[in-house]
Amino acid sequence: MSDAPAPEAAPRTPDAPEKSGAFIRTFPCTSCGARFSFAPGTDSMRCEFCGAQNAIPAGADSRVEETDFGAFVKELEGRLETWEQEEVRCEKCGAEQKLEEGLFAAHCAFCGAGIVSKGYAHRRVRPSALVPFRFDRDYAQGAFRKWVRRRWLAPNDLKRYAKSDATLTGLYLPFWTYDCRTSTDYKGRRGTKRDKSIDWTEVTGHVDHFFDDVMILASKTLPESIRGATDTWNPKGLVPYQPEFVSGFRAEAYQVTLSEGYLEAKKKIDARIRELIERDIGGDDQAIDGTHTLYGDLTFKHVLMPVWISAYRYRDKVYRFLVNGQTGETSGESPLSWWKVTLLAIVGLFLVWLWAQGQ
């Protein structure tokens, strides 16, 4: 996106639902009646049984628009989010069941068909865009095997889990993105090294910056230990939300509210402003004594981002693993082999002893 102010989109509130109920749909195969699912890395849906394919039609508008943050928050004043589980009916086998907490798209426990929430799990803000999966399950399985092979401090028998069909689930995670234009006045000191001392000079200045797509994970289900692969995304891959891309995958509704997400985004914005100020001060060292920042043109998007996630059990303990469905980056948890850790510690102590003998 450019630095120009983004166009304002009409807030999507419960009083302005998507037309024709097209936010969530299921897509039966025209050949055999089974379910179409999105085929990662393509612009098509594929039947899980007969292999028939249908191209996903291009949306009427290819733009991913921003929504004015202040106006939307004001619109939501006094409207409480609801988080209870929703009971849904499978359109294929007719079974009624509750969606797992936090999900708005999953699979029927009886026949495996897609089941979806008709009201986006009672949330007030609905996704306007998503990044479709670029990699399929086979790629994610291969990434899991490579990741396990690189765990050289893990027990040797852990590798057998990479050879088995570890449960891999395609999941869309909810994110908030925030755009913001900042204008900051500051006062501080510039340090210049003089032998073993530093001379300080008082300075004042001003920095402007446009923050584009500051991304905040809106899920609370992922432990910190596996979030590494969700830190880096390319927002240029976002496309307007179409239900075809969600077909066949699980999808989470947000658990971090729009306002809570902005507080996290502001921390990132303020940290970046400090970096810009230090660069502007220059010199050998910098000290910031005070700042005053104006935040303008604040907009947001609610988007869905793709991951493949796996859980495997080792010696009665569950570990989780994640593959970024856009970049292929991996992160996860793994057990440690204590004899390998002990051996590494002994080698480290020995090297320290050799270094000390040489001094």
Short mmCIF file of N, CA and C in Angstrom, two decimals, residues 3-163:
data_model
loop_
_atom_site.label_atom_id
_atom_site.label_comp_id
_atom_site.label_asym_id
_atom_site.label_seq_id
_atom_site.Cartn_x
_atom_site.Cartn_y
_atom_site.Cartn_z
N ASP A 3 1.48 5.47 0.87
CA ASP A 3 1.31 6.29 2.04
C ASP A 3 0.05 7.13 1.99
N ALA A 4 -0.67 7.09 0.89
CA ALA A 4 -1.89 7.88 0.78
C ALA A 4 -2.94 7.32 1.71
N PRO A 5 -3.79 8.19 2.28
CA PRO A 5 -4.84 7.70 3.17
C PRO A 5 -5.69 6.64 2.49
N ALA A 6 -5.97 5.57 3.23
CA ALA A 6 -6.72 4.46 2.65
C ALA A 6 -8.20 4.82 2.56
N PRO A 7 -8.89 4.29 1.56
CA PRO A 7 -10.32 4.56 1.45
C PRO A 7 -11.06 3.97 2.64
N GLU A 8 -12.11 4.63 3.06
CA GLU A 8 -12.90 4.18 4.19
C GLU A 8 -13.95 3.20 3.73
N ALA A 9 -14.04 2.09 4.45
CA ALA A 9 -15.07 1.09 4.14
C ALA A 9 -16.17 1.20 5.18
N ALA A 10 -17.40 0.90 4.75
CA ALA A 10 -18.51 0.95 5.69
C ALA A 10 -18.34 -0.12 6.75
N PRO A 11 -18.45 0.24 8.03
CA PRO A 11 -18.28 -0.74 9.10
C PRO A 11 -19.24 -1.91 8.94
N ARG A 12 -18.71 -3.13 9.18
CA ARG A 12 -19.56 -4.32 9.09
C ARG A 12 -20.04 -4.67 10.50
N THR A 13 -21.22 -4.27 10.83
CA THR A 13 -21.79 -4.50 12.14
C THR A 13 -22.91 -5.50 12.02
N PRO A 14 -23.46 -5.97 13.17
CA PRO A 14 -24.58 -6.91 13.08
C PRO A 14 -25.80 -6.34 12.38
N ASP A 15 -25.88 -5.01 12.26
CA ASP A 15 -27.02 -4.41 11.57
C ASP A 15 -26.80 -4.33 10.07
N ALA A 16 -25.60 -4.70 9.62
CA ALA A 16 -25.31 -4.65 8.18
C ALA A 16 -24.67 -5.95 7.75
N PRO A 17 -25.42 -7.07 7.76
CA PRO A 17 -24.86 -8.37 7.40
C PRO A 17 -24.51 -8.45 5.93
N GLU A 18 -23.65 -9.43 5.62
CA GLU A 18 -23.27 -9.62 4.22
C GLU A 18 -24.50 -9.99 3.39
N LYS A 19 -24.56 -9.50 2.19
CA LYS A 19 -25.71 -9.73 1.33
C LYS A 19 -25.82 -11.21 0.95
N SER A 20 -27.05 -11.67 0.87
CA SER A 20 -27.38 -13.02 0.38
C SER A 20 -26.84 -14.12 1.28
N GLY A 21 -26.37 -13.78 2.50
CA GLY A 21 -25.84 -14.80 3.40
C GLY A 21 -24.63 -15.50 2.85
N ALA A 22 -23.84 -14.82 2.01
CA ALA A 22 -22.75 -15.47 1.31
C ALA A 22 -21.45 -15.47 2.10
N PHE A 23 -21.48 -15.01 3.36
CA PHE A 23 -20.23 -15.00 4.12
C PHE A 23 -19.70 -16.41 4.32
N ILE A 24 -20.59 -17.34 4.62
CA ILE A 24 -20.21 -18.75 4.79
C ILE A 24 -21.09 -19.59 3.87
N ARG A 25 -20.46 -20.49 3.10
CA ARG A 25 -21.21 -21.38 2.24
C ARG A 25 -20.51 -22.73 2.16
N THR A 26 -21.25 -23.76 1.78
CA THR A 26 -20.64 -25.04 1.45
C THR A 26 -20.81 -25.25 -0.05
N PHE A 27 -19.92 -26.06 -0.63
CA PHE A 27 -19.88 -26.19 -2.09
C PHE A 27 -19.90 -27.67 -2.46
N PRO A 28 -21.08 -28.22 -2.81
CA PRO A 28 -21.17 -29.62 -3.21
C PRO A 28 -20.61 -29.82 -4.62
N CYS A 29 -19.96 -30.96 -4.81
CA CYS A 29 -19.41 -31.30 -6.12
C CYS A 29 -20.55 -31.56 -7.10
N THR A 30 -20.47 -30.98 -8.27
CA THR A 30 -21.52 -31.15 -9.28
C THR A 30 -21.47 -32.54 -9.92
N SER A 31 -20.34 -33.26 -9.71
CA SER A 31 -20.22 -34.59 -10.31
C SER A 31 -20.73 -35.68 -9.38
N CYS A 32 -20.32 -35.65 -8.10
CA CYS A 32 -20.68 -36.75 -7.20
C CYS A 32 -21.42 -36.30 -5.96
N GLY A 33 -21.56 -35.00 -5.75
CA GLY A 33 -22.30 -34.51 -4.60
C GLY A 33 -21.50 -34.39 -3.33
N ALA A 34 -20.23 -34.83 -3.35
CA ALA A 34 -19.38 -34.69 -2.17
C ALA A 34 -18.97 -33.22 -2.02
N ARG A 35 -18.05 -32.95 -1.12
CA ARG A 35 -17.74 -31.57 -0.79
C ARG A 35 -16.50 -31.09 -1.54
N PHE A 36 -16.61 -29.88 -2.09
CA PHE A 36 -15.44 -29.22 -2.65
C PHE A 36 -14.64 -28.59 -1.52
N SER A 37 -13.31 -28.66 -1.61
CA SER A 37 -12.41 -27.97 -0.69
C SER A 37 -11.41 -27.15 -1.48
N PHE A 38 -10.96 -26.04 -0.90
CA PHE A 38 -9.95 -25.22 -1.57
C PHE A 38 -8.67 -26.01 -1.73
N ALA A 39 -8.06 -25.94 -2.92
CA ALA A 39 -6.80 -26.62 -3.20
C ALA A 39 -5.66 -25.62 -3.02
N PRO A 40 -4.84 -25.76 -1.95
CA PRO A 40 -3.77 -24.80 -1.68
C PRO A 40 -2.85 -24.61 -2.87
N GLY A 41 -2.43 -23.35 -3.06
CA GLY A 41 -1.51 -23.03 -4.13
C GLY A 41 -2.17 -22.87 -5.48
N THR A 42 -3.50 -22.95 -5.54
CA THR A 42 -4.23 -22.81 -6.80
C THR A 42 -5.31 -21.75 -6.63
N ASP A 43 -6.08 -21.56 -7.68
CA ASP A 43 -7.26 -20.70 -7.59
C ASP A 43 -8.52 -21.54 -7.83
N SER A 44 -8.46 -22.80 -7.34
CA SER A 44 -9.55 -23.75 -7.59
C SER A 44 -9.96 -24.47 -6.32
N MET A 45 -11.14 -25.08 -6.38
CA MET A 45 -11.59 -26.03 -5.37
C MET A 45 -11.56 -27.42 -5.98
N ARG A 46 -11.27 -28.43 -5.15
CA ARG A 46 -11.15 -29.81 -5.64
C ARG A 46 -12.05 -30.72 -4.81
N CYS A 47 -12.72 -31.63 -5.48
CA CYS A 47 -13.57 -32.61 -4.79
C CYS A 47 -12.68 -33.62 -4.08
N GLU A 48 -13.00 -33.90 -2.82
CA GLU A 48 -12.17 -34.82 -2.03
C GLU A 48 -12.34 -36.27 -2.45
N PHE A 49 -13.39 -36.57 -3.22
CA PHE A 49 -13.67 -37.97 -3.58
C PHE A 49 -13.38 -38.27 -5.04
N CYS A 50 -13.96 -37.48 -5.97
CA CYS A 50 -13.80 -37.82 -7.39
C CYS A 50 -12.72 -37.00 -8.07
N GLY A 51 -12.17 -36.00 -7.39
CA GLY A 51 -11.08 -35.22 -7.96
C GLY A 51 -11.49 -34.11 -8.90
N ALA A 52 -12.78 -33.92 -9.11
CA ALA A 52 -13.24 -32.83 -9.98
C ALA A 52 -12.79 -31.48 -9.42
N GLN A 53 -12.56 -30.52 -10.33
CA GLN A 53 -12.10 -29.20 -9.91
C GLN A 53 -13.04 -28.12 -10.44
N ASN A 54 -13.17 -27.07 -9.65
CA ASN A 54 -13.91 -25.88 -10.03
C ASN A 54 -13.05 -24.66 -9.77
N ALA A 55 -12.92 -23.81 -10.77
CA ALA A 55 -12.16 -22.57 -10.57
C ALA A 55 -12.96 -21.64 -9.65
N ILE A 56 -12.25 -20.94 -8.77
CA ILE A 56 -12.89 -19.97 -7.90
C ILE A 56 -13.09 -18.68 -8.69
N PRO A 57 -14.31 -18.23 -8.86
CA PRO A 57 -14.53 -17.01 -9.64
C PRO A 57 -13.93 -15.80 -8.95
N ALA A 58 -13.39 -14.90 -9.74
CA ALA A 58 -12.82 -13.68 -9.18
C ALA A 58 -13.93 -12.84 -8.58
N GLY A 59 -13.64 -12.20 -7.45
CA GLY A 59 -14.63 -11.35 -6.81
C GLY A 59 -14.89 -10.10 -7.63
N ALA A 60 -15.99 -9.47 -7.33
CA ALA A 60 -16.35 -8.25 -8.07
C ALA A 60 -15.38 -7.13 -7.81
N ASP A 61 -14.73 -7.15 -6.65
CA ASP A 61 -13.79 -6.09 -6.29
C ASP A 61 -12.53 -6.74 -5.74
N SER A 62 -11.39 -6.48 -6.34
CA SER A 62 -10.13 -7.09 -5.91
C SER A 62 -9.42 -6.28 -4.85
N ARG A 63 -9.97 -5.15 -4.45
CA ARG A 63 -9.32 -4.31 -3.46
C ARG A 63 -9.58 -4.82 -2.05
N VAL A 64 -8.54 -4.72 -1.21
CA VAL A 64 -8.69 -5.01 0.21
C VAL A 64 -8.70 -3.67 0.93
N GLU A 65 -9.85 -3.28 1.42
CA GLU A 65 -10.01 -1.92 1.94
C GLU A 65 -9.83 -1.86 3.45
N GLU A 66 -9.43 -0.69 3.91
CA GLU A 66 -9.28 -0.40 5.33
C GLU A 66 -10.60 0.15 5.88
N THR A 67 -10.76 0.03 7.21
CA THR A 67 -11.92 0.59 7.90
C THR A 67 -11.44 1.58 8.94
N ASP A 68 -12.11 2.71 9.05
CA ASP A 68 -11.73 3.73 10.02
C ASP A 68 -11.91 3.18 11.45
N PHE A 69 -10.83 3.20 12.22
CA PHE A 69 -10.83 2.59 13.54
C PHE A 69 -11.76 3.35 14.50
N GLY A 70 -11.60 4.67 14.58
CA GLY A 70 -12.38 5.45 15.53
C GLY A 70 -13.87 5.36 15.28
N ALA A 71 -14.27 5.46 14.01
CA ALA A 71 -15.68 5.41 13.67
C ALA A 71 -16.27 4.04 13.99
N PHE A 72 -15.49 2.98 13.75
CA PHE A 72 -16.00 1.63 13.98
C PHE A 72 -16.15 1.35 15.47
N VAL A 73 -15.13 1.77 16.27
CA VAL A 73 -15.20 1.55 17.71
C VAL A 73 -16.39 2.29 18.30
N LYS A 74 -16.64 3.49 17.80
CA LYS A 74 -17.79 4.25 18.28
C LYS A 74 -19.09 3.53 17.94
N GLU A 75 -19.14 2.93 16.74
CA GLU A 75 -20.33 2.19 16.30
C GLU A 75 -20.60 0.99 17.22
N LEU A 76 -19.51 0.40 17.77
CA LEU A 76 -19.65 -0.79 18.59
C LEU A 76 -19.90 -0.49 20.06
N GLU A 77 -19.88 0.78 20.46
CA GLU A 77 -20.04 1.13 21.87
C GLU A 77 -21.33 0.54 22.42
N GLY A 78 -21.21 -0.10 23.58
CA GLY A 78 -22.38 -0.68 24.24
C GLY A 78 -22.78 -2.04 23.71
N ARG A 79 -22.10 -2.56 22.71
CA ARG A 79 -22.42 -3.88 22.16
C ARG A 79 -21.38 -4.89 22.65
N LEU A 80 -21.82 -5.81 23.46
CA LEU A 80 -20.89 -6.78 24.05
C LEU A 80 -20.67 -7.95 23.10
N GLU A 81 -19.43 -8.42 23.05
CA GLU A 81 -19.13 -9.63 22.31
C GLU A 81 -19.69 -10.83 23.06
N THR A 82 -20.13 -11.84 22.34
CA THR A 82 -20.55 -13.09 22.96
C THR A 82 -19.59 -14.18 22.52
N TRP A 83 -19.28 -15.10 23.44
CA TRP A 83 -18.25 -16.09 23.16
C TRP A 83 -18.74 -17.52 23.32
N GLU A 84 -20.04 -17.73 23.51
CA GLU A 84 -20.53 -19.08 23.75
C GLU A 84 -20.43 -19.93 22.49
N GLN A 85 -20.35 -21.25 22.72
CA GLN A 85 -20.30 -22.18 21.60
C GLN A 85 -21.64 -22.15 20.84
N GLU A 86 -21.55 -22.39 19.54
CA GLU A 86 -22.75 -22.34 18.70
C GLU A 86 -23.10 -23.75 18.21
N GLU A 87 -24.38 -24.08 18.28
CA GLU A 87 -24.84 -25.37 17.78
C GLU A 87 -25.19 -25.23 16.30
N VAL A 88 -24.63 -26.11 15.48
CA VAL A 88 -24.85 -26.04 14.03
C VAL A 88 -25.31 -27.40 13.52
N ARG A 89 -25.90 -27.39 12.34
CA ARG A 89 -26.41 -28.61 11.72
C ARG A 89 -25.59 -28.91 10.47
N CYS A 90 -25.08 -30.14 10.37
CA CYS A 90 -24.32 -30.56 9.20
C CYS A 90 -25.26 -30.66 8.01
N GLU A 91 -24.93 -29.99 6.92
CA GLU A 91 -25.79 -29.98 5.74
C GLU A 91 -25.72 -31.29 4.96
N LYS A 92 -24.69 -32.12 5.27
CA LYS A 92 -24.55 -33.37 4.52
C LYS A 92 -25.27 -34.53 5.21
N CYS A 93 -25.03 -34.72 6.52
CA CYS A 93 -25.62 -35.87 7.20
C CYS A 93 -26.73 -35.49 8.16
N GLY A 94 -26.89 -34.19 8.42
CA GLY A 94 -27.98 -33.72 9.26
C GLY A 94 -27.69 -33.73 10.75
N ALA A 95 -26.50 -34.19 11.16
CA ALA A 95 -26.18 -34.24 12.59
C ALA A 95 -26.04 -32.84 13.16
N GLU A 96 -26.54 -32.66 14.38
CA GLU A 96 -26.40 -31.38 15.06
C GLU A 96 -25.31 -31.50 16.12
N GLN A 97 -24.46 -30.51 16.18
CA GLN A 97 -23.32 -30.54 17.10
C GLN A 97 -22.85 -29.12 17.38
N LYS A 98 -22.06 -28.98 18.41
CA LYS A 98 -21.53 -27.67 18.74
C LYS A 98 -20.13 -27.50 18.15
N LEU A 99 -19.89 -26.33 17.59
CA LEU A 99 -18.54 -26.01 17.12
C LEU A 99 -17.61 -25.89 18.32
N GLU A 100 -16.38 -26.32 18.12
CA GLU A 100 -15.40 -26.13 19.19
C GLU A 100 -15.28 -24.66 19.51
N GLU A 101 -15.00 -24.37 20.76
CA GLU A 101 -14.94 -22.98 21.20
C GLU A 101 -13.92 -22.20 20.38
N GLY A 102 -14.33 -21.05 19.88
CA GLY A 102 -13.43 -20.18 19.13
C GLY A 102 -13.42 -20.43 17.63
N LEU A 103 -14.02 -21.53 17.15
CA LEU A 103 -14.00 -21.83 15.72
C LEU A 103 -15.28 -21.36 15.05
N PHE A 104 -15.17 -20.93 13.79
CA PHE A 104 -16.37 -20.66 13.01
C PHE A 104 -16.46 -21.57 11.79
N ALA A 105 -15.43 -22.38 11.54
CA ALA A 105 -15.47 -23.40 10.49
C ALA A 105 -14.68 -24.61 10.98
N ALA A 106 -15.26 -25.79 10.81
CA ALA A 106 -14.60 -27.02 11.26
C ALA A 106 -15.12 -28.18 10.41
N HIS A 107 -15.03 -29.41 10.94
CA HIS A 107 -15.51 -30.59 10.24
C HIS A 107 -16.51 -31.34 11.11
N CYS A 108 -17.50 -31.92 10.46
CA CYS A 108 -18.51 -32.70 11.16
C CYS A 108 -17.85 -33.91 11.83
N ALA A 109 -18.18 -34.14 13.11
CA ALA A 109 -17.60 -35.26 13.84
C ALA A 109 -18.14 -36.60 13.35
N PHE A 110 -19.22 -36.60 12.57
CA PHE A 110 -19.87 -37.85 12.15
C PHE A 110 -19.52 -38.24 10.72
N CYS A 111 -19.47 -37.24 9.80
CA CYS A 111 -19.22 -37.59 8.40
C CYS A 111 -18.01 -36.86 7.81
N GLY A 112 -17.42 -35.92 8.54
CA GLY A 112 -16.24 -35.23 8.05
C GLY A 112 -16.51 -34.05 7.15
N ALA A 113 -17.79 -33.78 6.85
CA ALA A 113 -18.11 -32.64 5.98
C ALA A 113 -17.87 -31.34 6.73
N GLY A 114 -17.75 -30.27 5.96
CA GLY A 114 -17.53 -28.97 6.57
C GLY A 114 -18.76 -28.48 7.32
N ILE A 115 -18.56 -27.98 8.53
CA ILE A 115 -19.64 -27.35 9.26
C ILE A 115 -19.20 -25.93 9.61
N VAL A 116 -20.13 -25.01 9.54
CA VAL A 116 -19.76 -23.61 9.67
C VAL A 116 -20.78 -22.84 10.49
N SER A 117 -20.29 -21.79 11.12
CA SER A 117 -21.16 -20.89 11.86
C SER A 117 -21.83 -19.93 10.88
N LYS A 118 -23.12 -19.72 11.05
CA LYS A 118 -23.83 -18.80 10.17
C LYS A 118 -23.64 -17.35 10.59
N GLY A 119 -23.15 -17.14 11.80
CA GLY A 119 -23.01 -15.76 12.29
C GLY A 119 -21.59 -15.43 12.71
N TYR A 120 -20.59 -16.08 12.12
CA TYR A 120 -19.19 -15.87 12.48
C TYR A 120 -19.00 -15.96 13.99
N ALA A 121 -19.55 -17.02 14.59
CA ALA A 121 -19.36 -17.31 16.01
C ALA A 121 -19.74 -16.13 16.90
N HIS A 122 -20.79 -15.41 16.50
CA HIS A 122 -21.34 -14.30 17.28
C HIS A 122 -20.40 -13.09 17.38
N ARG A 123 -19.36 -13.02 16.59
CA ARG A 123 -18.44 -11.89 16.69
C ARG A 123 -19.02 -10.67 15.98
N ARG A 124 -18.61 -9.48 16.44
CA ARG A 124 -19.12 -8.23 15.89
C ARG A 124 -18.41 -7.81 14.61
N VAL A 125 -17.17 -8.24 14.43
CA VAL A 125 -16.39 -7.85 13.25
C VAL A 125 -16.10 -9.10 12.43
N ARG A 126 -16.38 -9.05 11.15
CA ARG A 126 -16.15 -10.20 10.29
C ARG A 126 -14.94 -9.97 9.39
N PRO A 127 -14.25 -11.04 8.99
CA PRO A 127 -13.05 -10.88 8.16
C PRO A 127 -13.37 -10.20 6.83
N SER A 128 -12.51 -9.29 6.43
CA SER A 128 -12.67 -8.63 5.13
C SER A 128 -11.70 -9.19 4.10
N ALA A 129 -10.67 -9.92 4.56
CA ALA A 129 -9.65 -10.42 3.64
C ALA A 129 -8.97 -11.63 4.25
N LEU A 130 -8.24 -12.36 3.41
CA LEU A 130 -7.45 -13.49 3.88
C LEU A 130 -6.29 -13.73 2.93
N VAL A 131 -5.31 -14.49 3.40
CA VAL A 131 -4.25 -15.01 2.54
C VAL A 131 -4.55 -16.48 2.32
N PRO A 132 -4.84 -16.92 1.09
CA PRO A 132 -5.12 -18.34 0.84
C PRO A 132 -3.90 -19.21 1.11
N PHE A 133 -4.14 -20.47 1.45
CA PHE A 133 -3.03 -21.42 1.62
C PHE A 133 -2.22 -21.52 0.33
N ARG A 134 -0.92 -21.43 0.47
CA ARG A 134 -0.03 -21.63 -0.68
C ARG A 134 0.51 -23.06 -0.74
N PHE A 135 0.55 -23.75 0.40
CA PHE A 135 1.15 -25.08 0.48
C PHE A 135 0.12 -26.09 0.96
N ASP A 136 0.18 -27.29 0.40
CA ASP A 136 -0.79 -28.32 0.77
C ASP A 136 -0.28 -29.16 1.94
N ARG A 137 -1.07 -30.15 2.31
CA ARG A 137 -0.75 -31.00 3.47
C ARG A 137 0.56 -31.77 3.27
N ASP A 138 0.80 -32.24 2.03
CA ASP A 138 2.04 -33.01 1.77
C ASP A 138 3.27 -32.14 2.02
N TYR A 139 3.20 -30.88 1.59
CA TYR A 139 4.33 -29.97 1.84
C TYR A 139 4.52 -29.78 3.35
N ALA A 140 3.42 -29.59 4.07
CA ALA A 140 3.51 -29.39 5.51
C ALA A 140 4.07 -30.63 6.20
N GLN A 141 3.68 -31.82 5.72
CA GLN A 141 4.21 -33.07 6.28
C GLN A 141 5.72 -33.14 6.06
N GLY A 142 6.17 -32.75 4.86
CA GLY A 142 7.60 -32.73 4.59
C GLY A 142 8.33 -31.74 5.46
N ALA A 143 7.72 -30.59 5.70
CA ALA A 143 8.33 -29.59 6.58
C ALA A 143 8.45 -30.13 8.00
N PHE A 144 7.44 -30.89 8.43
CA PHE A 144 7.49 -31.51 9.76
C PHE A 144 8.66 -32.48 9.86
N ARG A 145 8.86 -33.30 8.84
CA ARG A 145 9.96 -34.27 8.85
C ARG A 145 11.32 -33.56 8.91
N LYS A 146 11.48 -32.51 8.10
CA LYS A 146 12.74 -31.76 8.12
C LYS A 146 12.97 -31.12 9.48
N TRP A 147 11.89 -30.58 10.05
CA TRP A 147 12.00 -29.92 11.35
C TRP A 147 12.45 -30.90 12.43
N VAL A 148 11.88 -32.12 12.42
CA VAL A 148 12.26 -33.13 13.39
C VAL A 148 13.72 -33.52 13.23
N ARG A 149 14.20 -33.65 11.98
CA ARG A 149 15.60 -34.03 11.75
C ARG A 149 16.56 -32.98 12.27
N ARG A 150 16.10 -31.72 12.33
CA ARG A 150 16.98 -30.65 12.81
C ARG A 150 16.99 -30.55 14.34
N ARG A 151 16.14 -31.33 15.03
CA ARG A 151 16.11 -31.29 16.51
C ARG A 151 17.20 -32.21 17.04
N TRP A 152 18.48 -31.78 16.98
CA TRP A 152 19.56 -32.68 17.35
C TRP A 152 19.68 -32.89 18.86
N LEU A 153 19.00 -32.07 19.65
CA LEU A 153 18.96 -32.30 21.10
C LEU A 153 17.74 -33.12 21.51
N ALA A 154 16.94 -33.52 20.53
CA ALA A 154 15.75 -34.32 20.83
C ALA A 154 16.14 -35.80 20.92
N PRO A 155 15.32 -36.63 21.57
CA PRO A 155 15.60 -38.07 21.62
C PRO A 155 15.66 -38.67 20.22
N ASN A 156 16.52 -39.67 20.06
CA ASN A 156 16.70 -40.27 18.73
C ASN A 156 15.42 -40.88 18.18
N ASP A 157 14.59 -41.46 19.08
CA ASP A 157 13.38 -42.12 18.58
C ASP A 157 12.27 -41.15 18.21
N LEU A 158 12.52 -39.85 18.37
CA LEU A 158 11.51 -38.87 17.97
C LEU A 158 11.29 -38.90 16.46
N LYS A 159 12.33 -39.29 15.73
CA LYS A 159 12.23 -39.27 14.26
C LYS A 159 11.14 -40.19 13.73
N ARG A 160 10.77 -41.19 14.49
CA ARG A 160 9.72 -42.09 14.00
C ARG A 160 8.38 -41.38 13.88
N TYR A 161 8.22 -40.29 14.64
CA TYR A 161 6.99 -39.53 14.53
C TYR A 161 6.93 -38.79 13.21
N ALA A 162 8.08 -38.47 12.65
CA ALA A 162 8.11 -37.81 11.35
C ALA A 162 7.75 -38.79 10.24
N LYS A 163 8.00 -40.07 10.46
CA LYS A 163 7.69 -41.08 9.45
C LYS A 163 6.21 -41.46 9.49
#
